[in-house]
Amino acid sequence: MALARSVFSAITAAMCFASVVGAQGTGSVRGRVVDSTNSQGLPNVSVLVEGTQLGTLTRSDGSFDLGGVTAGSHVIRARRIGYAARTVTVNVTAGGSTTADIKLTPQSTVLTEVVVTGYGTQRREAITGSVASLDAAQADKGVITNATQLVQGRVSGVEIIQNSGEPGAGSQIRIRGGTSISASNDPLYVVDGVPLQNEQTVAGAAGIGSINPALARNPLNSINPDDIESISILKDASATAIYGSRGANGVILIQTKRGAGGVSEMEYETYVGAASPAKTLGLLNGDEYRAFVKANVAKLGQSAVDALGPANTDWEKELTRTALATNHNLAFSGGSTQTHYRASLNYFDEEGVVKANGLRRYQGRLNAAHYAWNQKLRLGLNIMASRVNNTFSPSENTGGFLGGLFTNMVIYNPTFPVRRADGAYYEMGCPPNVQTCVPSAQDVRNPVAMAEQLMDRAPETRVLGNVNATVQIFDDLSAQTTLGADNTNSDRQTFAPRSSAVGAAYGGYARQAERSLQNTNFQQLLTYTPRFGVNHEFEIVGGYEYTKNDVQGFEAQMQGFITDAFGVDNLGAGTQASSPVPISYHDESQLVSFFSRANYGYAHKYYLTGVLRRDGSSRLAPGHQWEVFPAISGSWRLSEESFMRDMLPSSMSNLSIRLGWGKQGNQAVQPYQTQLLLRADPGASYPFGGTIVNGLRAAQVGNPDLKWETAAQTNLGIDYGFLNDRITGSLEFYQKDTKDLLLDVAVPQPAVVSTRIENVGSLRNRGIEASMDGQLYRSGKTTLSGGLTFTAERNKVTNIGGVKFINTGGVSGQGQSNQYSQRIMVGEPIGTFFGPKFLFVNAQGQQVFACKTGSPDCSNGQTTNPSDEDKVVLGSANPNFTVGLRNNLNWHNFDASWLWRGEYGGKVFNNTALVYASKSDATQGRNFLKSALSMPDAIGEPAKFSSRWVEDRTFTRLQNLTVGYLVPTQYTAGRQTRVYVSGDNLLLITNYTGYDPEVYVASGLASRGIDYLVYPPSRRFTLGARVQF
Amino acid sequence: MMNLLKRSVGGRRAWLRYVLAPALLLVGQNCTSLTEVPHDALTPETAFKTQAEILAGVAGVYAGLRPTEWVGFMTLEDLTTDAAVVPTRGNDWYDNGQWLDLHRQTWTANSAGELAFVDGAWNDLFSGVAKSNLMIDVISKSGLSQAGKDSTLAELRTLRAWYYYMLQDMFGGVPLVTTTELKQTARSPRDSVFKFLEKELLDSRQSLPDKWDAGNYGRVTKGVANAILASLYLNAGVFDKNSGWSATAYNSCKGVAVTGGDACAGAIAAASAVINSGVYTLNPNWYQNFSLDNKSSPENIFVIVHISDANGIGGSWPMRTLHYNQLNTGWGAPWNGFATIAESYNQFSSTDDRRGMWLVGQGKSFETGQAVNDRNGNPLIFTPSIADLDKASEGEGVRFNKFPPEPDAPTGQSHPNDFTIFRLSEMYLIKAEAELEAGNTAAAQADFNTIHNRHDAANPVTVSRDAILKERLLEFSAEGKRRTDMIRMGKFLSWTEASAHGHVNKSTEAFRLLFPISSNQLGSNPLLTQNPGY
């Protein structure tokens, strides 16, 4: 109470102190902001008159105009990402114009002066939580298809694993590790203040034959990375609590570029890139396979020899290609002092390294702001519309029983050709001159034919935007209203023609699956920034937010066509009787929030932040819908204390410590989980008398007690700067305890459905993050700067309810049903591999494993048939630590930058090797990995999961190397022109034998570190240019 | 709007009125809207308002039979015995050792097969119980006429009894729940489950029809209730006890007291009621009981109805047993898994016409009738012997073709032959066995001959317990009867086979007559106790 009272009186005091600034005569300030190293004009520098709301951005030549400045002495502050902020004092006379030229000194790349922190911005020094920010322009090297790639390796505590090398493929983004088992571990994305709907935007793949569900697309695919100005990553609870129930996995705030008033500007950027597979799996070629079969005729039979073909096909090579990527960006901005705008257009086309697969994006953006009422009203508009044409590689990734594209690439007999003599695709078991044939060896199909004949594409339209109005009610109080919307519509179109081996079994197959997402967001913010006394800084933000999510979809599929002519354009031409029924669905949910944040700073030494958010979600059970998420944090800038100055080394320019605690939530449950639902669908129907009677099926047991999964996080941070902040950095320690984990657990029987989502279990994440940035060298026209990030994280499951363990990490491949590679167990981290320990291959060619005395088939601690009791922990997929290192070198007009990333320790399960490094595949006429030739396993020995296939994951990667040249303006008629060459994924140093140790295959709850026939990762070279007009 | 905003700048009070008030109004409107209404699903409160919705709910209870067919019958009832085996064939069918674990009877409470199949059976069967309970609750409270209620309630209670029959067969005593709420319930003793089953079947058979019209074929009849009762009584020596059944000796129905007298007499009465009902006759063409058009067979009493449909509500037996190259459905080829062991195949004498249910020798395509090769191009030859169950070749083990495939099936789960749970021939064999136990050897011999002689009249057999066990193998292979039969006969653990790494006599492990309760279930319901021995 005492606290509340004093806060209240502080507010009252603040109101009283608030002075009304008299409107006497005004003048203007104009000038130019340049880079101190090369005197080039700096665009997009924020120029502000301190103590007022007056401000502008500089034009491309660095010039700026500020009108309406009250006469008198003013401090003008100029700041830009990547440069140290600078202030100059000017004297404005009524009706006069004052000139202020400002030189900015380049600073480390990550530290920014003003950081977007969610519902507002804060000066870097005043931030008390763990917030990383980066300048997108500095990170935008090589082919960047979405914003998350900008973050990779540049921010500590953020792990980004690309799901696959496929264009547009989703990625696993983990801020401070995964803290959820069943619920989402994805961070919240906020673009220009409006939360992005991070849902699968495209319908799942068709379920026919071998066309298997692909992984979720990246939600940022529709955003042009070139439009991004800055990215902030909120990591700890004190920073994310303002996002309450959606903050548990961290928040990524994306700010897009805005225009500056004044002269019109134009910028054009283009690049062209060429990518090729970075590594091959190493399969037997035709000659090697022939030799192997002939050498093993006793085991495989003479017919196996007779069945060999004459070809020498490298299926891996046949399926892949050198793929081109093209990008064009055109942006123009300008306006008057009253109106600023920036508009951009983007065309991006990326081919996949796998044939007939790619992504093409057309996108336009308009950001505009209009100032009225003597700058007291700001009307803003940010709108983006994009069309992304996704062309999927059909039946990518894990492949079911019948095998996906990459399965067939591995196993297809290399002695068979890609095409027959008549030009048609070769399919096993199909005689020549037959155009429509169902191959006899059902589960092996020509992968090149699959890629080229099967169509699986999804055009996707996204409109994302917001309108906002900010009224400066008083000098110290402003109100902002934002109305945002994020609408996506997509149509997944799948076609397997009759003439294809897959389609022949269906008489042709066509499907259209539409999906539409609508996310509506309303925000009302009040920001109160009273000024009283020189030493006090005070800001209170209060707000209300309402979000509505709506997901709808419709899909229809038909088979039994008489012709291939229609593709997916005439579903009615299929045979109704033999086709599955159409389906549709519709979900909606709402989130309502009240929040407030108070920042207080004293004398630039002490800062305190308190956050309170109350969220209500329709997805949770009545009585558990509302939850309060508080956070408190503070910082102390030791280096500002005079008594500390003597104790600190003289080179130390900044030292501050931060401490914070907060609570975050995860509401990532699907809607309607609290209710018992009955669905009418084929699974519930029953054919009485041979005629289907539609049935009602209880689809789920509701959980009327469902509530938020919450995490409490404590963060300790130390920020430091040396040599007048030429070197800066931070060190952070955190502990995050997640409780009421959302888990799909068995319910007591009888129950209509055997499991439901419940809040059971808890886990703990602890970590250390360090980052350092600095200008390492500077002399004349040469500068070298660099940055280093380090992350070490430990995860431990502390409770999973009544069960002893949860099997996860399902093993893929032939003969691997109900085989799991991982277990979630108390005391172990998520991603713990669990299985028998491999010893050796015995003289009979059988694998021998360690076993416990007394377990079935165990003698002398050895068995060929391990049982459940023989399984042990085989390590975890989590790295011991990860490191990122980047440098920027400038020499005269040349610049170069590079980024290294590495993860050390941790395991990866090579599922691909488990099932394909097996000579037993030859008994089925199938190819296998060359590495199997040197393994002593007998032909016929089944693939058994064990420690043998769990490999070391350590790697170091040269992620990007870029060399650029700034063309002297005398050759470009005064235009700023930069040309560059860039290489991505140039070098990978690892002992891992598969494609790439940085993998993610979804196989069960929270599984990680499993590699199974992922889309081949690529290496890419890019040539680009940027011209400013 | 402009005017309003302009005025609002005028002074503090005006601002409060025009900016704050609408904002608060918006807040007030939106924060109440947290109720969620499903758009594409019903809830028990909104469903079952019409006759069609009630029928849909009943259909949903029947649909629950489909999963039990695969896990319950084919996997747990047949694979754990000499009737079937899934050998490991190179890289095929190792599957964490789950298949051979069942066949060798080496499962543990947490082994792969236990967590997959046994846990699955528990869930599938109890889901059937829960669906029945939900519909019984709905119909009891509905506005249906009393007569309409009685017959539908009887139908649902009989289905629920069948789900409980299978539960107690696999696990012994289980939680007995007849209400709809989700709660932790302790296991009832097995004899209580038996009494409950008996009462439910006796009560409901009164209200069941003798026969449904063609459009309702497959729904529960009086014959179904009697057939379940007959089987329940025959197995009373095991089912009606909490312990004390024998793992190594015959468990007779004789002397087990049930409603109205001795269990053997009960079995005879129930079986006779079916035989004498006039509804069923033995089909002179035995194979038609399992053929694609077996809906017209007069012998079948209780079936799981299948159709050939793109939504996959048909059978999948052929997929599990046939070789890859023998068939091509919309799902692709069969999976070359299930076979039988030589010892069982050899029990079919050359003169027994049922021997034709096996595929042996050169494998042929079901589409062209032509001989096919294995995947390496060698002729596909099915051999009765499987030299080593751990590394069988593609052709080892004769294959089931009792339920033949539909070559044009749109999916692998779309073979239209109904799966037979009870046929009239079983009523004769139940009656024969019960008569034998009751000491009526002549009657037993007559009933036995009715079945045996229609297939192998050339080799008459004198009725005995062993003869009946053998006859039941010949008659019901692939119909999911073997485990129950062998337990009743005291032979479930003691059979052996010549195949390397095959089943060895496990007579000392009497606890295996019941499956363990999976750790998932024990975790979700602390009132459950594990079966002894696990």
Coordinates of C-alpha atoms in Angstrom, one line a residue, chain A residues 272-475:
Chain A
V272 CA 21.6 -12.4 -58.6
G273 CA 22.7 -15.5 -56.8
A274 CA 23.6 -19.0 -57.7
A275 CA 23.2 -21.9 -55.3
S276 CA 24.3 -25.5 -55.5
P277 CA 24.1 -28.3 -53.0
A278 CA 26.7 -27.9 -50.3
K279 CA 27.3 -31.6 -49.9
T280 CA 26.3 -35.0 -51.2
L281 CA 25.2 -38.0 -49.2
G282 CA 27.5 -40.3 -51.1
L283 CA 25.6 -43.1 -52.8
L284 CA 26.8 -46.0 -54.8
N285 CA 27.0 -45.2 -58.5
G286 CA 25.8 -47.6 -61.1
D287 CA 29.1 -49.4 -61.5
E288 CA 29.6 -49.7 -57.8
Y289 CA 26.1 -51.1 -57.3
R290 CA 26.6 -53.6 -60.1
A291 CA 29.8 -54.7 -58.7
F292 CA 28.3 -55.1 -55.3
V293 CA 25.3 -57.2 -56.5
K294 CA 27.6 -59.4 -58.6
A295 CA 29.9 -60.0 -55.7
N296 CA 27.0 -61.0 -53.5
V297 CA 25.1 -63.1 -56.0
A298 CA 24.9 -66.0 -53.5
K299 CA 22.9 -63.9 -51.1
L300 CA 20.9 -61.7 -53.6
G301 CA 20.2 -64.3 -56.2
Q302 CA 21.0 -64.5 -59.9
S303 CA 17.8 -62.6 -60.7
A304 CA 19.2 -59.6 -58.8
V305 CA 22.2 -59.7 -61.2
D306 CA 19.9 -60.2 -64.2
A307 CA 17.7 -57.2 -63.1
L308 CA 20.6 -54.8 -63.1
G309 CA 20.3 -52.1 -65.7
P310 CA 23.1 -50.7 -67.9
A311 CA 22.9 -47.1 -66.7
N312 CA 25.1 -45.2 -64.3
T313 CA 22.8 -42.7 -62.8
D314 CA 23.7 -40.3 -60.0
W315 CA 20.2 -39.7 -58.7
E316 CA 21.4 -37.1 -56.2
K317 CA 22.9 -35.1 -59.1
E318 CA 19.9 -35.7 -61.3
L319 CA 17.5 -34.4 -58.8
T320 CA 19.5 -31.2 -57.9
R321 CA 20.7 -28.3 -59.9
T322 CA 22.5 -25.0 -59.7
A323 CA 19.7 -22.7 -58.7
L324 CA 19.4 -19.0 -59.4
A325 CA 18.0 -16.3 -57.2
T326 CA 17.1 -12.8 -58.4
N327 CA 16.0 -9.8 -56.4
H328 CA 14.9 -6.4 -57.4
N329 CA 14.1 -3.7 -54.9
L330 CA 12.9 -0.2 -55.7
A331 CA 12.2 2.2 -52.9
F332 CA 11.3 5.8 -53.0
S333 CA 10.6 8.2 -50.2
G334 CA 10.0 11.8 -49.6
G335 CA 7.2 14.2 -48.8
S336 CA 6.9 17.5 -47.2
T337 CA 7.6 18.6 -43.7
Q338 CA 4.0 17.6 -42.9
T339 CA 4.0 14.3 -44.7
H340 CA 6.6 11.7 -44.9
Y341 CA 6.4 8.5 -46.9
R342 CA 8.4 5.6 -48.1
A343 CA 7.2 3.2 -50.7
S344 CA 8.9 0.1 -51.9
L345 CA 8.5 -2.6 -54.4
N346 CA 10.2 -6.0 -54.4
Y347 CA 10.5 -8.8 -56.8
F348 CA 12.2 -11.9 -55.5
D349 CA 12.6 -15.2 -57.2
E350 CA 14.5 -18.1 -55.7
E351 CA 14.9 -21.5 -57.3
G352 CA 15.5 -24.4 -55.1
V353 CA 18.5 -26.6 -55.6
V354 CA 16.0 -29.4 -56.1
K355 CA 14.4 -29.4 -59.5
A356 CA 11.1 -27.8 -60.1
N357 CA 10.9 -26.1 -56.7
G358 CA 11.2 -22.5 -55.6
L359 CA 9.6 -19.3 -54.3
R360 CA 8.7 -16.1 -56.0
R361 CA 7.6 -13.0 -54.2
Y362 CA 6.0 -9.8 -55.4
Q363 CA 5.6 -7.3 -52.6
G364 CA 4.8 -3.7 -52.1
R365 CA 4.9 -1.5 -49.0
L366 CA 3.9 2.0 -48.1
N367 CA 4.8 3.6 -44.9
A368 CA 3.4 7.1 -44.5
A369 CA 3.0 9.6 -41.8
H370 CA 1.3 12.9 -41.7
Y371 CA 1.7 15.6 -39.1
A372 CA -0.9 18.1 -38.3
W373 CA -1.9 20.6 -35.6
N374 CA 1.5 22.0 -35.3
Q375 CA 3.0 18.5 -35.1
K376 CA 0.7 17.5 -32.3
L377 CA -1.1 14.9 -34.3
R378 CA 0.6 12.2 -36.2
L379 CA -1.3 10.0 -38.5
G380 CA 0.5 6.9 -39.6
L381 CA 0.0 4.2 -42.1
N382 CA 2.0 1.1 -42.7
I383 CA 0.7 -1.3 -45.3
M384 CA 2.3 -4.2 -47.0
A385 CA 0.8 -6.4 -49.7
S386 CA 2.6 -9.5 -51.0
R387 CA 2.0 -12.4 -53.2
V388 CA 4.3 -15.3 -52.6
N389 CA 4.1 -18.2 -55.1
N390 CA 5.4 -21.2 -53.3
T391 CA 6.4 -24.2 -55.4
F392 CA 7.0 -27.1 -53.1
S393 CA 9.2 -30.0 -53.9
P394 CA 6.6 -32.8 -53.8
S395 CA 6.8 -35.2 -50.9
E396 CA 9.7 -33.5 -49.4
N397 CA 11.3 -34.5 -46.2
T398 CA 10.4 -37.5 -44.0
G399 CA 8.5 -39.5 -46.4
G400 CA 6.0 -42.0 -45.1
F401 CA 5.8 -45.7 -45.7
L402 CA 5.9 -45.3 -49.5
G403 CA 8.9 -43.0 -49.4
G404 CA 9.2 -39.4 -50.3
L405 CA 11.2 -37.6 -52.9
F406 CA 14.5 -37.9 -51.1
T407 CA 13.9 -41.5 -50.0
N408 CA 13.6 -42.4 -53.6
M409 CA 16.7 -40.4 -54.5
V410 CA 18.7 -42.5 -52.0
I411 CA 17.2 -45.9 -52.8
Y412 CA 16.5 -45.7 -56.5
N413 CA 18.6 -48.3 -58.3
P414 CA 21.6 -46.4 -59.9
T415 CA 21.8 -48.9 -62.8
F416 CA 18.5 -47.6 -64.1
P417 CA 18.3 -44.5 -66.3
V418 CA 16.3 -41.3 -65.7
R419 CA 14.5 -41.6 -69.0
R420 CA 13.7 -44.4 -71.4
A421 CA 14.9 -44.5 -75.0
D422 CA 11.5 -43.0 -76.1
G423 CA 12.1 -40.0 -73.8
A424 CA 9.5 -40.9 -71.2
Y425 CA 10.6 -41.2 -67.6
Y426 CA 11.9 -44.6 -66.7
E427 CA 9.8 -46.4 -64.0
M428 CA 10.6 -49.8 -62.7
G429 CA 8.2 -52.4 -63.9
C430 CA 6.7 -50.3 -66.7
P431 CA 7.3 -51.7 -70.1
P432 CA 8.4 -49.4 -72.9
N433 CA 5.8 -47.7 -75.0
V434 CA 3.3 -47.7 -72.2
Q435 CA 2.3 -44.2 -71.2
T436 CA 0.2 -44.8 -68.1
C437 CA 1.6 -47.4 -65.8
V438 CA 1.6 -48.1 -62.2
P439 CA 5.1 -49.3 -61.4
S440 CA 5.3 -52.7 -59.8
A441 CA 7.8 -51.8 -57.2
Q442 CA 5.4 -49.5 -55.5
D443 CA 7.5 -47.9 -53.0
V444 CA 10.3 -46.9 -55.4
R445 CA 9.6 -44.3 -58.0
N446 CA 11.8 -42.3 -60.3
P447 CA 12.6 -39.2 -58.1
V448 CA 13.3 -37.0 -61.0
A449 CA 9.9 -37.9 -62.5
M450 CA 8.3 -37.1 -59.1
A451 CA 9.9 -33.7 -58.9
E452 CA 9.1 -32.8 -62.5
Q453 CA 5.7 -34.4 -62.9
L454 CA 4.0 -33.8 -59.6
M455 CA 2.8 -30.3 -59.0
D456 CA 2.6 -28.9 -55.5
R457 CA 2.3 -25.2 -55.3
A458 CA 0.7 -22.6 -53.1
P459 CA 0.1 -19.0 -54.1
E460 CA -0.3 -17.0 -51.0
T461 CA -1.5 -13.4 -50.6
R462 CA -0.8 -11.5 -47.4
V463 CA -1.9 -8.0 -46.5
L464 CA -0.4 -6.7 -43.3
G465 CA -0.9 -3.2 -42.1
N466 CA -1.9 -0.8 -39.6
V467 CA -3.2 2.7 -39.3
N468 CA -2.4 4.7 -36.2
A469 CA -3.0 8.1 -34.8
T470 CA -0.9 9.7 -32.1
V471 CA -2.1 12.8 -30.4
Q472 CA 0.2 14.9 -28.3
I473 CA -2.4 15.9 -25.9
F474 CA 0.0 17.8 -23.7
D475 CA 3.7 18.1 -23.9

